[in-house]
PDB file of C-alpha atoms (C1' of nucleotides) in Angstrom:
ATOM      1  CA  UNK P   1     145.603 288.845 153.303  1.00 89.00           C
ATOM      2  CA  UNK P   2     148.304 287.214 155.541  1.00 93.00           C
ATOM      3  CA  UNK P   3     148.699 283.517 154.959  1.00 98.00           C
ATOM      4  CA  UNK P   4     149.783 281.968 158.321  1.00 98.00           C
ATOM      5  CA  UNK P   5     151.137 278.860 156.545  1.00 98.00           C
ATOM      6  CA  UNK P   6     153.455 280.867 154.187  1.00 98.00           C
ATOM      7  CA  UNK P   7     154.177 283.950 156.674  1.00 98.00           C
ATOM      8  CA  UNK P   8     154.778 281.894 159.861  1.00 98.00           C
ATOM      9  CA  UNK P   9     154.618 277.947 159.661  1.00 98.00           C
ATOM     10  CA  UNK P  10     156.963 277.532 156.663  1.00 98.00           C
ATOM     11  CA  UNK P  11     159.686 279.950 157.701  1.00 98.00           C
ATOM     12  CA  UNK P  12     159.726 278.643 161.169  1.00 98.00           C
ATOM     13  CA  UNK P  13     160.061 274.945 159.809  1.00 98.00           C
ATOM     14  CA  UNK P  14     162.864 276.244 157.478  1.00 98.00           C
ATOM     15  CA  UNK P  15     164.539 277.957 160.226  1.00 98.00           C
ATOM     16  CA  UNK P  16     164.467 274.934 162.477  1.00 98.00           C
ATOM     17  CA  UNK P  17     166.032 272.644 159.804  1.00 98.00           C
ATOM     18  CA  UNK P  18     168.967 274.992 159.853  1.00 98.00           C
ATOM     19  CA  UNK P  19     169.161 276.264 163.369  1.00 98.00           C
ATOM     20  CA  UNK P  20     167.269 273.907 165.504  1.00 98.00           C
ATOM     21  CA  UNK P  21     168.485 272.124 168.670  1.00 98.00           C
ATOM     22  CA  UNK P  22     168.702 268.728 166.914  1.00 98.00           C
ATOM     23  CA  UNK P  23     171.368 267.297 169.371  1.00 97.00           C
ATOM     24  CA  UNK P  24     168.981 267.290 172.435  1.00 98.00           C
ATOM     25  CA  UNK P  25     169.122 263.607 173.675  1.00 98.00           C
ATOM     26  CA  UNK P  26     165.402 263.210 174.296  1.00 98.00           C
ATOM     27  CA  UNK P  27     164.751 263.944 170.490  1.00 98.00           C
ATOM     28  CA  UNK P  28     166.838 260.810 169.554  1.00 98.00           C
ATOM     29  CA  UNK P  29     164.472 258.938 167.000  1.00 96.00           C
ATOM     30  CA  UNK P  30     164.499 255.731 169.059  1.00 96.00           C
ATOM     31  CA  UNK P  31     163.252 257.238 172.313  1.00 98.00           C
ATOM     32  CA  UNK P  32     160.341 255.212 173.816  1.00 98.00           C
ATOM     33  CA  UNK P  33     157.119 256.954 174.868  1.00 98.00           C
ATOM     34  CA  UNK P  34     158.196 256.632 178.449  1.00 98.00           C
ATOM     35  CA  UNK P  35     161.481 258.272 177.911  1.00 98.00           C
ATOM     36  CA  UNK P  36     159.724 261.016 176.240  1.00 98.00           C
ATOM     37  CA  UNK P  37     157.369 261.515 179.077  1.00 98.00           C
ATOM     38  CA  UNK P  38     160.335 261.557 181.451  1.00 98.00           C
ATOM     39  CA  UNK P  39     161.901 264.229 179.464  1.00 98.00           C
ATOM     40  CA  UNK P  40     158.801 266.407 179.317  1.00 98.00           C
ATOM     41  CA  UNK P  41     158.336 266.426 183.158  1.00 98.00           C
ATOM     42  CA  UNK P  42     162.139 267.210 183.734  1.00 98.00           C
ATOM     43  CA  UNK P  43     161.682 270.046 181.130  1.00 98.00           C
ATOM     44  CA  UNK P  44     158.774 271.754 183.157  1.00 98.00           C
ATOM     45  CA  UNK P  45     160.130 275.294 184.123  1.00 98.00           C
ATOM     46  CA  UNK P  46     163.622 274.115 183.396  1.00 98.00           C
ATOM     47  CA  UNK P  47     165.808 274.977 180.692  1.00 98.00           C
ATOM     48  CA  UNK P  48     166.619 272.634 177.964  1.00 98.00           C
ATOM     49  CA  UNK P  49     170.286 273.114 178.478  1.00 98.00           C
ATOM     50  CA  UNK P  50     170.065 272.130 182.067  1.00 98.00           C
ATOM     51  CA  UNK P  51     167.929 268.894 181.207  1.00 98.00           C
ATOM     52  CA  UNK P  52     170.511 268.118 178.456  1.00 98.00           C
ATOM     53  CA  UNK P  53     173.214 267.602 181.099  1.00 97.00           C
ATOM     54  CA  UNK P  54     171.179 265.188 183.494  1.00 98.00           C
ATOM     55  CA  UNK P  55     168.742 263.414 180.936  1.00 98.00           C
ATOM     56  CA  UNK P  56     171.033 260.447 179.713  1.00 98.00           C
ATOM     57  CA  UNK P  57     171.913 259.074 183.163  1.00 98.00           C
ATOM     58  CA  UNK P  58     168.367 259.522 184.235  1.00 98.00           C
ATOM     59  CA  UNK P  59     166.712 257.748 181.332  1.00 98.00           C
ATOM     60  CA  UNK P  60     169.207 254.923 181.629  1.00 98.00           C
ATOM     61  CA  UNK P  61     168.496 254.359 185.100  1.00 98.00           C
ATOM     62  CA  UNK P  62     164.675 254.498 184.828  1.00 98.00           C
ATOM     63  CA  UNK P  63     163.868 253.183 181.174  1.00 98.00           C
ATOM     64  CA  UNK P  64     160.421 251.921 182.134  1.00 98.00           C
ATOM     65  CA  UNK P  65     157.672 252.859 184.726  1.00 98.00           C
ATOM     66  CA  UNK P  66     158.551 249.785 186.585  1.00 98.00           C
ATOM     67  CA  UNK P  67     162.003 250.703 187.198  1.00 98.00           C
ATOM     68  CA  UNK P  68     161.127 254.241 188.661  1.00 98.00           C
ATOM     69  CA  UNK P  69     158.319 253.025 190.516  1.00 98.00           C
ATOM     70  CA  UNK P  70     160.545 250.474 192.384  1.00 98.00           C
ATOM     71  CA  UNK P  71     163.258 252.972 193.067  1.00 98.00           C
ATOM     72  CA  UNK P  72     163.769 254.921 196.495  1.00 97.00           C
ATOM     73  CA  UNK P  73     162.241 258.328 196.314  1.00 97.00           C
ATOM     74  CA  UNK P  74     165.622 259.663 197.764  1.00 98.00           C
ATOM     75  CA  UNK P  75     167.381 258.164 195.076  1.00 98.00           C
ATOM     76  CA  UNK P  76     165.253 259.869 192.385  1.00 98.00           C
ATOM     77  CA  UNK P  77     165.447 263.198 194.230  1.00 98.00           C
ATOM     78  CA  UNK P  78     169.247 263.097 194.092  1.00 98.00           C
ATOM     79  CA  UNK P  79     168.983 263.099 190.273  1.00 98.00           C
ATOM     80  CA  UNK P  80     166.250 265.725 190.021  1.00 98.00           C
ATOM     81  CA  UNK P  81     168.039 267.885 192.630  1.00 98.00           C
ATOM     82  CA  UNK P  82     170.455 269.719 190.095  1.00 98.00           C
ATOM     83  CA  UNK P  83     167.477 270.780 188.079  1.00 98.00           C
ATOM     84  CA  UNK P  84     165.342 272.257 190.827  1.00 98.00           C
ATOM     85  CA  UNK P  85     161.640 271.586 191.671  1.00 98.00           C
ATOM     86  CA  UNK P  86     162.571 268.415 193.633  1.00 98.00           C
ATOM     87  CA  UNK P  87     159.017 267.546 194.074  1.00 98.00           C
ATOM     88  CA  UNK P  88     159.103 266.099 190.565  1.00 98.00           C
ATOM     89  CA  UNK P  89     160.816 263.087 191.805  1.00 98.00           C
ATOM     90  CA  UNK P  90     157.738 262.033 193.873  1.00 98.00           C
ATOM     91  CA  UNK P  91     155.504 263.051 191.084  1.00 98.00           C
ATOM     92  CA  UNK P  92     157.542 260.941 188.659  1.00 98.00           C
ATOM     93  CA  UNK P  93     157.431 257.937 191.058  1.00 98.00           C
ATOM     94  CA  UNK P  94     153.780 258.243 191.453  1.00 98.00           C
ATOM     95  CA  UNK P  95     153.164 258.746 187.783  1.00 98.00           C
ATOM     96  CA  UNK P  96     154.839 255.656 186.931  1.00 98.00           C
ATOM     97  CA  UNK P  97     152.888 253.483 189.505  1.00 98.00           C
ATOM     98  CA  UNK P  98     149.752 254.803 187.862  1.00 98.00           C
ATOM     99  CA  UNK P  99     150.781 253.910 184.576  1.00 98.00           C
ATOM    100  CA  UNK P 100     151.526 250.282 185.892  1.00 98.00           C
ATOM    101  CA  UNK P 101     148.273 250.162 187.675  1.00 98.00           C
ATOM    102  CA  UNK P 102     145.926 251.832 185.225  1.00 98.00           C
ATOM    103  CA  UNK P 103     147.501 250.944 181.700  1.00 97.00           C
ATOM    104  CA  UNK P 104     149.752 247.908 182.208  1.00 97.00           C
ATOM    105  CA  UNK P 105     152.977 249.876 181.990  1.00 98.00           C
ATOM    106  CA  UNK P 106     152.120 251.495 178.657  1.00 98.00           C
ATOM    107  CA  UNK P 107     151.991 255.344 178.382  1.00 98.00           C
ATOM    108  CA  UNK P 108     148.441 256.497 177.801  1.00 98.00           C
ATOM    109  CA  UNK P 109     147.913 257.624 174.055  1.00 98.00           C
ATOM    110  CA  UNK P 110     144.592 259.580 175.177  1.00 98.00           C
ATOM    111  CA  UNK P 111     144.511 263.218 176.421  1.00 98.00           C
ATOM    112  CA  UNK P 112     142.058 262.462 179.163  1.00 98.00           C
ATOM    113  CA  UNK P 113     144.188 259.618 180.475  1.00 98.00           C
ATOM    114  CA  UNK P 114     147.566 261.495 180.167  1.00 98.00           C
ATOM    115  CA  UNK P 115     146.246 264.433 182.311  1.00 98.00           C
ATOM    116  CA  UNK P 116     145.114 262.320 185.027  1.00 98.00           C
ATOM    117  CA  UNK P 117     148.701 261.155 185.583  1.00 98.00           C
ATOM    118  CA  UNK P 118     150.322 262.961 188.528  1.00 98.00           C
ATOM    119  CA  UNK P 119     152.593 265.839 187.519  1.00 98.00           C
ATOM    120  CA  UNK P 120     151.199 265.589 184.012  1.00 98.00           C
ATOM    121  CA  UNK P 121     149.209 268.807 183.064  1.00 98.00           C
ATOM    122  CA  UNK P 122     147.779 270.365 179.733  1.00 98.00           C
ATOM    123  CA  UNK P 123     151.457 271.153 178.366  1.00 98.00           C
ATOM    124  CA  UNK P 124     153.082 267.678 179.168  1.00 98.00           C
ATOM    125  CA  UNK P 125     150.083 265.727 177.913  1.00 98.00           C
ATOM    126  CA  UNK P 126     150.060 267.533 174.599  1.00 98.00           C
ATOM    127  CA  UNK P 127     153.834 267.136 174.202  1.00 98.00           C
ATOM    128  CA  UNK P 128     153.437 263.393 174.603  1.00 98.00           C
ATOM    129  CA  UNK P 129     150.530 263.157 172.291  1.00 98.00           C
ATOM    130  CA  UNK P 130     152.522 265.196 169.603  1.00 98.00           C
ATOM    131  CA  UNK P 131     155.848 263.387 169.999  1.00 98.00           C
ATOM    132  CA  UNK P 132     154.489 259.726 170.551  1.00 98.00           C
ATOM    133  CA  UNK P 133     151.341 259.768 168.318  1.00 98.00           C
ATOM    134  CA  UNK P 134     152.144 262.531 165.778  1.00 98.00           C
ATOM    135  CA  UNK P 135     148.658 264.215 166.693  1.00 98.00           C
ATOM    136  CA  UNK P 136     148.368 267.535 164.707  1.00 98.00           C
ATOM    137  CA  UNK P 137     148.179 269.799 167.739  1.00 98.00           C
ATOM    138  CA  UNK P 138     150.513 272.127 169.614  1.00 98.00           C
ATOM    139  CA  UNK P 139     151.518 272.623 173.142  1.00 98.00           C
ATOM    140  CA  UNK P 140     151.647 275.992 174.707  1.00 98.00           C
ATOM    141  CA  UNK P 141     154.454 276.611 177.162  1.00 98.00           C
ATOM    142  CA  UNK P 142     156.214 280.046 178.056  1.00 98.00           C
ATOM    143  CA  UNK P 143     158.004 280.040 174.779  1.00 98.00           C
ATOM    144  CA  UNK P 144     154.931 279.384 172.517  1.00 98.00           C
ATOM    145  CA  UNK P 145     152.982 281.897 174.577  1.00 98.00           C
ATOM    146  CA  UNK P 146     155.421 284.700 174.010  1.00 98.00           C
ATOM    147  CA  UNK P 147     156.280 283.858 170.368  1.00 98.00           C
ATOM    148  CA  UNK P 148     152.518 283.761 169.207  1.00 98.00           C
ATOM    149  CA  UNK P 149     151.642 286.692 171.650  1.00 97.00           C
ATOM    150  CA  UNK P 150     154.303 288.925 169.965  1.00 98.00           C
ATOM    151  CA  UNK P 151     154.024 287.852 166.360  1.00 98.00           C
ATOM    152  CA  UNK P 152     150.048 288.011 166.247  1.00 97.00           C
ATOM    153  CA  UNK P 153     150.048 291.178 168.506  1.00 97.00           C
ATOM    154  CA  UNK P 154     147.591 289.556 171.025  1.00 96.00           C
ATOM    155  CA  UNK P 155     147.482 289.664 174.727  1.00 92.00           C
ATOM    156  CA  UNK P 156     145.654 286.412 175.713  1.00 91.00           C
ATOM    157  CA  UNK P 157     145.747 283.787 178.278  1.00 94.00           C
ATOM    158  CA  UNK P 158     147.199 280.403 177.826  1.00 95.00           C
ATOM    159  CA  UNK P 159     143.933 278.750 176.683  1.00 95.00           C
ATOM    160  CA  UNK P 160     143.292 281.451 174.058  1.00 96.00           C
ATOM    161  CA  UNK P 161     146.753 281.124 172.750  1.00 97.00           C
ATOM    162  CA  UNK P 162     146.384 277.246 172.495  1.00 98.00           C
ATOM    163  CA  UNK P 163     143.507 277.662 170.125  1.00 97.00           C
ATOM    164  CA  UNK P 164     145.763 279.822 167.884  1.00 98.00           C
ATOM    165  CA  UNK P 165     148.497 277.350 168.235  1.00 98.00           C
ATOM    166  CA  UNK P 166     146.493 274.275 167.451  1.00 98.00           C
ATOM    167  CA  UNK P 167     145.182 276.000 164.265  1.00 98.00           C
ATOM    168  CA  UNK P 168     148.747 276.608 163.039  1.00 98.00           C
ATOM    169  CA  UNK P 169     149.939 273.102 163.905  1.00 98.00           C
ATOM    170  CA  UNK P 170     150.453 271.056 160.684  1.00 98.00           C
ATOM    171  CA  UNK P 171     148.693 267.853 160.534  1.00 97.00           C
ATOM    172  CA  UNK P 172     151.786 266.142 159.706  1.00 95.00           C
ATOM    173  CA  UNK P 173     155.306 267.034 161.246  1.00 96.00           C
ATOM    174  CA  UNK P 174     153.474 268.475 164.387  1.00 98.00           C
ATOM    175  CA  UNK P 175     156.570 267.514 166.393  1.00 98.00           C
ATOM    176  CA  UNK P 176     158.931 269.304 163.982  1.00 98.00           C
ATOM    177  CA  UNK P 177     156.699 272.381 164.294  1.00 98.00           C
ATOM    178  CA  UNK P 178     156.456 272.045 168.096  1.00 98.00           C
ATOM    179  CA  UNK P 179     160.126 272.034 168.101  1.00 98.00           C
ATOM    180  CA  UNK P 180     160.621 274.924 165.737  1.00 98.00           C
ATOM    181  CA  UNK P 181     158.402 277.260 168.039  1.00 98.00           C
ATOM    182  CA  UNK P 182     160.397 276.330 171.259  1.00 98.00           C
ATOM    183  CA  UNK P 183     163.962 276.604 169.626  1.00 98.00           C
ATOM    184  CA  UNK P 184     163.082 279.644 167.745  1.00 98.00           C
ATOM    185  CA  UNK P 185     161.468 281.277 170.873  1.00 98.00           C
ATOM    186  CA  UNK P 186     164.614 280.269 172.977  1.00 98.00           C
ATOM    187  CA  UNK P 187     167.201 281.405 170.610  1.00 98.00           C
ATOM    188  CA  UNK P 188     165.730 284.370 168.542  1.00 98.00           C
ATOM    189  CA  UNK P 189     162.374 285.511 169.987  1.00 98.00           C
ATOM    190  CA  UNK P 190     163.827 285.526 173.547  1.00 98.00           C
ATOM    191  CA  UNK P 191     162.185 287.025 176.748  1.00 97.00           C
ATOM    192  CA  UNK P 192     164.546 289.750 176.951  1.00 94.00           C
ATOM    193  CA  UNK P 193     166.352 291.482 174.037  1.00 95.00           C
ATOM    194  CA  UNK P 194     164.796 289.479 171.161  1.00 97.00           C
ATOM    195  CA  UNK P 195     166.973 289.231 167.975  1.00 97.00           C
ATOM    196  CA  UNK P 196     164.482 291.006 165.925  1.00 97.00           C
ATOM    197  CA  UNK P 197     167.451 292.321 163.440  1.00 95.00           C
ATOM    198  CA  UNK P 198     168.177 288.606 162.454  1.00 94.00           C
ATOM    199  CA  UNK P 199     164.367 287.388 162.717  1.00 98.00           C
ATOM    200  CA  UNK P 200     163.213 285.550 159.523  1.00 97.00           C
ATOM    201  CA  UNK P 201     159.710 286.705 160.276  1.00 98.00           C
ATOM    202  CA  UNK P 202     160.460 290.258 161.328  1.00 97.00           C
ATOM    203  CA  UNK P 203     158.161 291.781 158.464  1.00 96.00           C
ATOM    204  CA  UNK P 204     154.938 290.272 159.357  1.00 97.00           C
ATOM    205  CA  UNK P 205     155.572 290.241 163.159  1.00 98.00           C
ATOM    206  CA  UNK P 206     153.279 292.604 165.020  1.00 97.00           C
ATOM    207  CA  UNK P 207     155.858 293.447 167.555  1.00 95.00           C
ATOM    208  CA  UNK P 208     158.803 293.887 165.303  1.00 85.00           C
ATOM    209  CA  UNK P 209     161.439 296.420 166.485  1.00 65.00           C
ATOM    210  CA  UNK P 210     162.055 297.593 162.935  1.00 54.00           C
TER     211      UNK P 210
ATOM    212  C1'  DA X   1     142.899 283.004 192.230  1.00 58.18           C
ATOM    213  C1'  DA X   2     147.199 282.942 194.620  1.00 58.18           C
ATOM    214  C1'  DG X   3     151.245 280.537 196.612  1.00 58.18           C
ATOM    215  C1'  DA X   4     154.813 277.051 196.615  1.00 58.18           C
ATOM    216  C1'  DC X   5     158.305 274.659 194.433  1.00 58.18           C
ATOM    217  C1'  DG X   6     163.807 275.526 192.837  1.00 58.18           C
ATOM    218  C1'  DG X   7     168.690 275.440 191.129  1.00 58.18           C
ATOM    219  C1'  DG X   8     171.588 277.667 187.663  1.00 58.18           C
ATOM    220  C1'  DG X   9     172.393 280.917 183.921  1.00 58.18           C
ATOM    221  C1'  DA X  10     171.743 285.568 182.109  1.00 58.18           C
ATOM    222  C1'  DT X  11     171.460 290.517 182.669  1.00 58.18           C
TER     223       DT X  11
ATOM    224  C1'  DA S   1     169.645 291.918 192.933  1.00 58.18           C
ATOM    225  C1'  DT S   2     166.294 290.246 189.687  1.00 58.18           C
ATOM    226  C1'  DC S   3     164.413 287.818 185.942  1.00 58.18           C
ATOM    227  C1'  DC S   4     163.795 283.547 183.437  1.00 58.18           C
ATOM    228  C1'  DC S   5     163.202 278.737 182.424  1.00 58.18           C
ATOM    229  C1'  DA S   6     159.404 272.765 177.293  1.00 58.18           C
ATOM    230  C1'  DG S   7     154.398 273.881 184.612  1.00 58.18           C
ATOM    231  C1'  DT S   8     151.735 271.641 187.873  1.00 58.18           C
ATOM    232  C1'  DC S   9     149.915 270.742 192.409  1.00 58.18           C
ATOM    233  C1'  DT S  10     148.074 272.697 196.543  1.00 58.18           C
ATOM    234  C1'  DT S  11     145.597 275.944 199.551  1.00 58.18           C
TER     235       DT S  11
END
DNA sequence: AAGACGGGGAT
DNA sequence: ATCCCAGTCTT
């Protein structure tokens, strides 16, 4: 009987300790909940490498909801422009205003409140919960969907994958596990030409190329 | 249930 | 030339 803890979760955590992208600026331990939320929005459909080059000035200029809510939209747009999806500038400004108006400037810690923020959907809300509160759940993005679909040999929509991902997520270290899945999918279990020959979970993987 | 948003890197 | 990227909002 396959044990997902020993056969998947533990190997991914071990891989992450050694090969994870530990230098990404939004993963620095003293990042505030709002700085984490900023990063998650900038990362929507955008490579971590691209966001890494734009994040520090962005977070430095808008460290709080108040600072970005008071900024001209065109100024925010200029900082988002190199990343594409420039509408996120307006989303962020409106989101910051909502956090000010509805929660006194504190990033909500409840899923139901997070998903009501403009520009915050299921993935971003879960990411904030994982990295801010340490809640033992997972967030399904394109990387996690691909990784779990391949490894478990299932063709399922995001909601079905999310049930599986939540079941795998450890009750502690859920942030490390989330990062492990993201980094592993981005560097080994890639969309095109996955590096199966050097994959630490090749043997149990349903889609292994041998 | 589709379409729009989007620049930049990889193939 | 085409695909892909820590998705979400709007028809």
